[in-house]
XYZ file of N, CA and C in Angstrom:
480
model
N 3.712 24.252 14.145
C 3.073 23.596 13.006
C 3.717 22.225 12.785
N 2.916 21.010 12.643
C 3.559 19.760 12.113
C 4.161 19.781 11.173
N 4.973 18.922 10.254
C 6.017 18.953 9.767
C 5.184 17.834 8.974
N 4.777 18.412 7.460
C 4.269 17.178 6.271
C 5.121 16.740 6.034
N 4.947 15.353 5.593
C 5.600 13.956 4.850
C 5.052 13.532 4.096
N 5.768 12.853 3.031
C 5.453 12.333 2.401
C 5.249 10.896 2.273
N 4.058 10.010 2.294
C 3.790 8.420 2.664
C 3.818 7.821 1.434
N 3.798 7.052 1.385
C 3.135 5.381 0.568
C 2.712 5.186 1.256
N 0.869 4.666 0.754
C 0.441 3.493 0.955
C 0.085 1.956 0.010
N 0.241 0.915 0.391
C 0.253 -0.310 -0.272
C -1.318 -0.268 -0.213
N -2.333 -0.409 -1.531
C -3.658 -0.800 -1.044
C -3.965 -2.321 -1.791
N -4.987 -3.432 -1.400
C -5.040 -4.146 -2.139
C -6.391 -4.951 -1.392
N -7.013 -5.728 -2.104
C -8.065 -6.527 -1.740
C -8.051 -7.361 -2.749
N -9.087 -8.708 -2.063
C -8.940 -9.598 -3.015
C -10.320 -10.638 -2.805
N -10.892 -9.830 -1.948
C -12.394 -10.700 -1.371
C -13.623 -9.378 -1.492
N -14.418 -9.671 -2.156
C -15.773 -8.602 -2.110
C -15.761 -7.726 -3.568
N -16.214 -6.645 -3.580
C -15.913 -5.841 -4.732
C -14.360 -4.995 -4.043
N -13.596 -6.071 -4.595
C -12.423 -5.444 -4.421
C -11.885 -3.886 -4.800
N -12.402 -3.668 -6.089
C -12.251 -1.859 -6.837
C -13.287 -0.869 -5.909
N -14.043 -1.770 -5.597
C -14.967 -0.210 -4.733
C -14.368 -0.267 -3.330
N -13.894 -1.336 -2.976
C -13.715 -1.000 -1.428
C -12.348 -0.339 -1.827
N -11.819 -0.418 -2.428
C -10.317 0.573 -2.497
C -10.976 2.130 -3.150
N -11.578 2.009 -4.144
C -11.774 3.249 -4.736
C -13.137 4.492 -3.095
N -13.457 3.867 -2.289
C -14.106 4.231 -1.138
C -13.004 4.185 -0.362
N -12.209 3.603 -0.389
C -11.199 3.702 0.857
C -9.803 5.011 0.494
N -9.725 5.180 -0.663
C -9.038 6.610 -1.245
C -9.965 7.843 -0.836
N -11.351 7.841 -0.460
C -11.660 9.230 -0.684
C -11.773 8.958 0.868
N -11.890 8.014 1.264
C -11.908 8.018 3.281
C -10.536 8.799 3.576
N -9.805 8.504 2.739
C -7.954 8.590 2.854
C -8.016 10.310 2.294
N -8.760 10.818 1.654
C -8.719 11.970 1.093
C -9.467 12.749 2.254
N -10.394 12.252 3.499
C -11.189 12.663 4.487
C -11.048 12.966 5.576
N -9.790 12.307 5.241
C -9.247 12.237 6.811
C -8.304 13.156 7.635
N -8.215 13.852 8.512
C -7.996 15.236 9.151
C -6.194 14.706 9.327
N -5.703 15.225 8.871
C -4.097 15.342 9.056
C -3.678 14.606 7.807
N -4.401 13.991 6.716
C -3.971 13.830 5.381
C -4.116 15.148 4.390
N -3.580 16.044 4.017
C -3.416 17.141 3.542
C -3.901 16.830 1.768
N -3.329 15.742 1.035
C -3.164 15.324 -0.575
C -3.001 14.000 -0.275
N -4.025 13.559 -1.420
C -3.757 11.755 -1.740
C -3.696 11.493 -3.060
N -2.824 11.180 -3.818
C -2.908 10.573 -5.085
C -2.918 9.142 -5.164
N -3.307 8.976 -6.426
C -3.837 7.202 -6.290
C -3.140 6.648 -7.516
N -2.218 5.411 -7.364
C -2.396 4.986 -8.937
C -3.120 4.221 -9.337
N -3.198 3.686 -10.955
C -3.608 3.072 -11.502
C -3.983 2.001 -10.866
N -5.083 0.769 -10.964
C -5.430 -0.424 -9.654
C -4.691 -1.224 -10.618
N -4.227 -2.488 -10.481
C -3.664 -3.371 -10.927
C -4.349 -4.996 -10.149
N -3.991 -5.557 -10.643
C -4.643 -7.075 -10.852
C -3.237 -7.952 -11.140
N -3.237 -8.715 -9.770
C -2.276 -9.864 -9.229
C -2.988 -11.159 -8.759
N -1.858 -12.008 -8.894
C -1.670 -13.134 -8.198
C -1.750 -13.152 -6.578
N -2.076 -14.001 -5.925
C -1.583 -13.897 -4.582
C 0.213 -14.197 -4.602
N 0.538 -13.486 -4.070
C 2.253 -13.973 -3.270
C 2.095 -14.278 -2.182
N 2.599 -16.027 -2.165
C 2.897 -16.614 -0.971
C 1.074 -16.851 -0.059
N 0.582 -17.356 -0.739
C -1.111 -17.480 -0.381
C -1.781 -18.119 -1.378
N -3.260 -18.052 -1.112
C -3.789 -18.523 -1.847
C -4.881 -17.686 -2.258
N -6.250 -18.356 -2.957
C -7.348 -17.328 -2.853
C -7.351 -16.701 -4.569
N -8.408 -16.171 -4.119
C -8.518 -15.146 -5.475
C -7.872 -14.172 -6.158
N -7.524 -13.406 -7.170
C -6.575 -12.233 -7.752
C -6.869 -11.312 -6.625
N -5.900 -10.396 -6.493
C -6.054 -9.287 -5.903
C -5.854 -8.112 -7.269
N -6.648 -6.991 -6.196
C -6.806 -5.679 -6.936
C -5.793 -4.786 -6.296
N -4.814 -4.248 -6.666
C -3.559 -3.459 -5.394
C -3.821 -1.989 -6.453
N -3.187 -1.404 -5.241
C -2.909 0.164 -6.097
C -1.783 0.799 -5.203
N -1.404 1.692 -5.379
C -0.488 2.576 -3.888
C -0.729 3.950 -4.248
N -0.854 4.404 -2.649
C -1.650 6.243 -2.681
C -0.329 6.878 -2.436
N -0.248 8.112 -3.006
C 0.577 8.758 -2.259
C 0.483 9.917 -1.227
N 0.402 9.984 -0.179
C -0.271 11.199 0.703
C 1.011 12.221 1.100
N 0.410 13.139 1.582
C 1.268 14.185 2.238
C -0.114 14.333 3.961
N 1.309 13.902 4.611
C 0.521 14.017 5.881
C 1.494 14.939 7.164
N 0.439 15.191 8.273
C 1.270 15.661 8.828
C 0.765 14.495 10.270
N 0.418 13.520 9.856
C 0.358 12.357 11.001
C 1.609 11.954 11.167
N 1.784 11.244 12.506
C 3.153 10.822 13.018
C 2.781 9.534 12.031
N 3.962 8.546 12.152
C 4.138 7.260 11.632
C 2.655 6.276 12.243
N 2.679 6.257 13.684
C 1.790 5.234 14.091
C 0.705 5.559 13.945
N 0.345 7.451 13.989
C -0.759 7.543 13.474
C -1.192 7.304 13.103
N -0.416 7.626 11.671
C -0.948 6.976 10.149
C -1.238 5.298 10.291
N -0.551 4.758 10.772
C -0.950 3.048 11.117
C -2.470 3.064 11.560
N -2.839 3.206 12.625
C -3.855 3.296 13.493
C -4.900 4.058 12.157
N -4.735 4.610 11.866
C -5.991 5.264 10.503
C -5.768 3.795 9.820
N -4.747 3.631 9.279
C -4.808 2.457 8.284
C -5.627 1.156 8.493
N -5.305 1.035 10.133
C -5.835 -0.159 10.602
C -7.091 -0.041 10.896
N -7.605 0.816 11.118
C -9.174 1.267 11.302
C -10.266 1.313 10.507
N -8.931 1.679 9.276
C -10.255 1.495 7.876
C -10.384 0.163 7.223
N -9.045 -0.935 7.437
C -9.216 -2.258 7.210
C -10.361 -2.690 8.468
N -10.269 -2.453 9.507
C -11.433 -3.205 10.171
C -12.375 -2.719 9.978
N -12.979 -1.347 9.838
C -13.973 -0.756 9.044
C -14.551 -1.369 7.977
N -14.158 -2.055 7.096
C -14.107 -2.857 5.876
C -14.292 -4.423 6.046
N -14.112 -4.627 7.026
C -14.646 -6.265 7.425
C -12.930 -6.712 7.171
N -11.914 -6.195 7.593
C -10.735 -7.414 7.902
C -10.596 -8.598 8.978
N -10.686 -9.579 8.753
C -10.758 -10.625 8.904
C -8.581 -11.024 9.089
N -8.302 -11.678 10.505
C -7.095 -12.226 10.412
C -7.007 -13.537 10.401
N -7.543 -14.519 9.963
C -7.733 -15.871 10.747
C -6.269 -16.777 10.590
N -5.459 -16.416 9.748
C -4.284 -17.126 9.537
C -3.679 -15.942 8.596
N -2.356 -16.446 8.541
C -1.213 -15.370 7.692
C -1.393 -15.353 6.352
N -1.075 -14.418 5.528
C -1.347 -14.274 4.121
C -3.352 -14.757 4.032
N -3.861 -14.549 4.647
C -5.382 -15.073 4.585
C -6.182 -14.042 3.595
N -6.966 -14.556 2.619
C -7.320 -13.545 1.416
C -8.211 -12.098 2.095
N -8.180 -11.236 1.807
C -8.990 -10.416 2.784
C -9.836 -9.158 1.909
N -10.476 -8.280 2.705
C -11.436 -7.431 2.444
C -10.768 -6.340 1.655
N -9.373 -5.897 2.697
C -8.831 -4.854 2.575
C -7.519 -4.996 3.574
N -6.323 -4.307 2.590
C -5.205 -4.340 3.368
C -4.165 -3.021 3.326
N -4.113 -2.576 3.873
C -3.312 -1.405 3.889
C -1.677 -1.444 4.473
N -0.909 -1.384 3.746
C -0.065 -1.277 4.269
C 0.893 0.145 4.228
N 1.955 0.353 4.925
C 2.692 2.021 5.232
C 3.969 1.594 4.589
N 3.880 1.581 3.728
C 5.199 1.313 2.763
C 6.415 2.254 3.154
N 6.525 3.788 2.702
C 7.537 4.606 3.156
C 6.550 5.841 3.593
N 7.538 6.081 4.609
C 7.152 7.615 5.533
C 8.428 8.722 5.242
N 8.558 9.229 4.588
C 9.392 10.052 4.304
C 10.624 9.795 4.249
N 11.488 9.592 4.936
C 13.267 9.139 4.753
C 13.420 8.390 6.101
N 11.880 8.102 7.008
C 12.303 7.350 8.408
C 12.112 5.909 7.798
N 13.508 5.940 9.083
C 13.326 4.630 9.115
C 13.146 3.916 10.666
N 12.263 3.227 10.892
C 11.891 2.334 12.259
C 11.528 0.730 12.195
N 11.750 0.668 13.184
C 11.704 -0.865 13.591
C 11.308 -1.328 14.900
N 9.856 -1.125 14.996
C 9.144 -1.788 16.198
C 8.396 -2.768 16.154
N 7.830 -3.251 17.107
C 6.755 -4.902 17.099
C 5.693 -4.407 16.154
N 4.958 -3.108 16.080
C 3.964 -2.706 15.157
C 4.113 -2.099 13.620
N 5.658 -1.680 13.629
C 5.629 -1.079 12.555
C 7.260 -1.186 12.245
N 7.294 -1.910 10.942
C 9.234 -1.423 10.563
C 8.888 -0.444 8.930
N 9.992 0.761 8.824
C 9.661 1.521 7.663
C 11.009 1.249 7.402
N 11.392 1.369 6.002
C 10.775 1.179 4.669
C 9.587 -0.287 4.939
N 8.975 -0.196 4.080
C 8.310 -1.893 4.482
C 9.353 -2.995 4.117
N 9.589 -3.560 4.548
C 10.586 -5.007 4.368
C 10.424 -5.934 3.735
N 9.464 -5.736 3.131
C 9.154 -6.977 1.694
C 9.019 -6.386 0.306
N 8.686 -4.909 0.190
C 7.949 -4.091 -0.435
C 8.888 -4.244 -1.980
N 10.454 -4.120 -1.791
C 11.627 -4.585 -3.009
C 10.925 -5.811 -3.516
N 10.469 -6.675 -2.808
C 9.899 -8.256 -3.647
C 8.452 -8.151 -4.178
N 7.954 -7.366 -4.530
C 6.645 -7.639 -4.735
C 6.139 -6.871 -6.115
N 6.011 -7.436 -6.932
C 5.110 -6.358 -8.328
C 4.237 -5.714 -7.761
N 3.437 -6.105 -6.769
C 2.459 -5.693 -6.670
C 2.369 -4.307 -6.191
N 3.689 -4.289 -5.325
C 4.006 -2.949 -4.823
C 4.444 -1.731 -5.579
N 5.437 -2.227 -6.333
C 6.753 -1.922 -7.572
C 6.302 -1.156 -8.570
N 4.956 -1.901 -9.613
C 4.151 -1.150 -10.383
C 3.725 -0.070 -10.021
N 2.772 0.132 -8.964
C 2.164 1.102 -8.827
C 3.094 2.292 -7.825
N 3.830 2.181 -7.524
C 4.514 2.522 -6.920
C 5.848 3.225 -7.894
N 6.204 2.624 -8.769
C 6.758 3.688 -9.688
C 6.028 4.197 -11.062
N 4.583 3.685 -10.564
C 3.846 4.881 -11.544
C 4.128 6.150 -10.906
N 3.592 6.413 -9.883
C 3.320 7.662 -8.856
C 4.862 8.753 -8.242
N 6.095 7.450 -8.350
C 7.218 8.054 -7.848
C 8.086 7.424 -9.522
N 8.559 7.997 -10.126
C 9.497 6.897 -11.364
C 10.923 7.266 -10.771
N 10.878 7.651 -10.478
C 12.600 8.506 -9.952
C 12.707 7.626 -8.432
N 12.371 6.986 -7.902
C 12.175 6.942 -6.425
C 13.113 5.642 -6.008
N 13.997 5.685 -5.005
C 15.207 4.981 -4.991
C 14.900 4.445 -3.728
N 14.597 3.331 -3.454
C 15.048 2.399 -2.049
C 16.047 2.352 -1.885
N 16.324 1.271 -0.797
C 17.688 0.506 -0.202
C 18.332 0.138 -1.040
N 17.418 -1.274 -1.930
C 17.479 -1.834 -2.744
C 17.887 -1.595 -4.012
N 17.538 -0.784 -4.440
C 17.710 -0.114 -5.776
C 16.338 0.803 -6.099
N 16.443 1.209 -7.837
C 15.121 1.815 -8.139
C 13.865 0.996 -8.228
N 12.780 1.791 -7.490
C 11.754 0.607 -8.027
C 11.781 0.330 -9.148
N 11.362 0.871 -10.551
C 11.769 0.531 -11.803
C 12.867 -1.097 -11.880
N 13.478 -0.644 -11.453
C 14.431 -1.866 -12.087
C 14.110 -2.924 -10.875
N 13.694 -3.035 -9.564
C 13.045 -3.822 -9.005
C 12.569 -4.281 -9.774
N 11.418 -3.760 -9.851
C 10.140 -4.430 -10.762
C 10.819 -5.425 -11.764
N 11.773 -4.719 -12.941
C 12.158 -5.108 -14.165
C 12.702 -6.680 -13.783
N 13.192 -6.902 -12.314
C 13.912 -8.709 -12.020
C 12.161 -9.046 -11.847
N 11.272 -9.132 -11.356
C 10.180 -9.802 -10.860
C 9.387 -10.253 -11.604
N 10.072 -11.096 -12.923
C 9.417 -11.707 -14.033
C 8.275 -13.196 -13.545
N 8.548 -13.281 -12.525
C 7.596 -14.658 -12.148
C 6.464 -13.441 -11.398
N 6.501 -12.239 -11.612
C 4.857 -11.781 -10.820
C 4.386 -11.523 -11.843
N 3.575 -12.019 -12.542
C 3.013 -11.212 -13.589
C 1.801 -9.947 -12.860
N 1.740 -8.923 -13.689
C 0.632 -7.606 -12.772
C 0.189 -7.218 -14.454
N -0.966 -7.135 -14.091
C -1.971 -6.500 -14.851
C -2.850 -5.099 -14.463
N -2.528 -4.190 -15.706
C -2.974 -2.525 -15.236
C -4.280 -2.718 -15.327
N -4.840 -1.980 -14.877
C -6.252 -2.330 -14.950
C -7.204 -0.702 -15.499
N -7.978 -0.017 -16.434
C -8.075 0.865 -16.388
C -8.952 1.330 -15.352
């Protein structure tokens, strides 16, 4: 028998009906054969970091899977191109973005994938929703909670 984990995912869009392509892309995530449970938080409403473009809509799921790490990538990446992702330059505003924030207590570092995510401590966007779903939940870094609490230049808006 595989061995469940527990994931983060980073969700966010910021081009199209940003709330439906995430709120359709949770029950794809709820559909999908080796995702066992998905919880979702609250969507929130940001700034771009380090870009330009329109607000984004972010949220973060929490799954229990029994997919390997790249698995889970390869689903992730499938449903952003599924969704019309577009790469044309870095930080470029997009359809849909998924990112694999934490996979259980691994940690890796390859050309496709490094876990914990490596930016994920800097970002409200992550932080909020992310200690809605976990409040107890301790990075490298510190608690998200008190992450969040330094990241007074992101402002994030809950969104109901």
């Amino acid at each position: 028998m595989n061995t469940i984990r527990r994931a983060y995912i980073g969700l966010g869009a910021n081009l199209g009906d940003a709330r439906s392509t995430l709120r359709t892309v949770l029950e794809q995530l709820r559909q999908t054969a080796g995702i066992l449970h998905c919880l979702s938080s609250h969507f929130y409403r940001t700034a771009p970091v380090d870009a330009t473009g329109p607000d984004y809509i972010n949220a973060v799921a929490a799954l229990d899977t029994t997919l390997a790490p790249l698995e889970l990538l390869d689903v992730l990446q499938a449903l952003e191109n599924q969704h019309g992702r577009q790469r044309p330059y870095k930080n470029a505003p997009r359809t849909l973005d998924l990112d694999l924030l934490l996979y259980g207590d691994t940690t890796m570092n390859t050309p496709r994938l490094t876990l914990p995510h490596p930016r994920m401590h800097e970002r409200a966007f992550v932080l909020a929703p992310l200690s809605e779903l976990a409040p107890t939940l301790k990075l490298t870094q510190g608690s998200a909670m008190e992450l969040l609490a330094m990241l007074t230049d992101q402002p994030i808006e809950r969104l109901n």
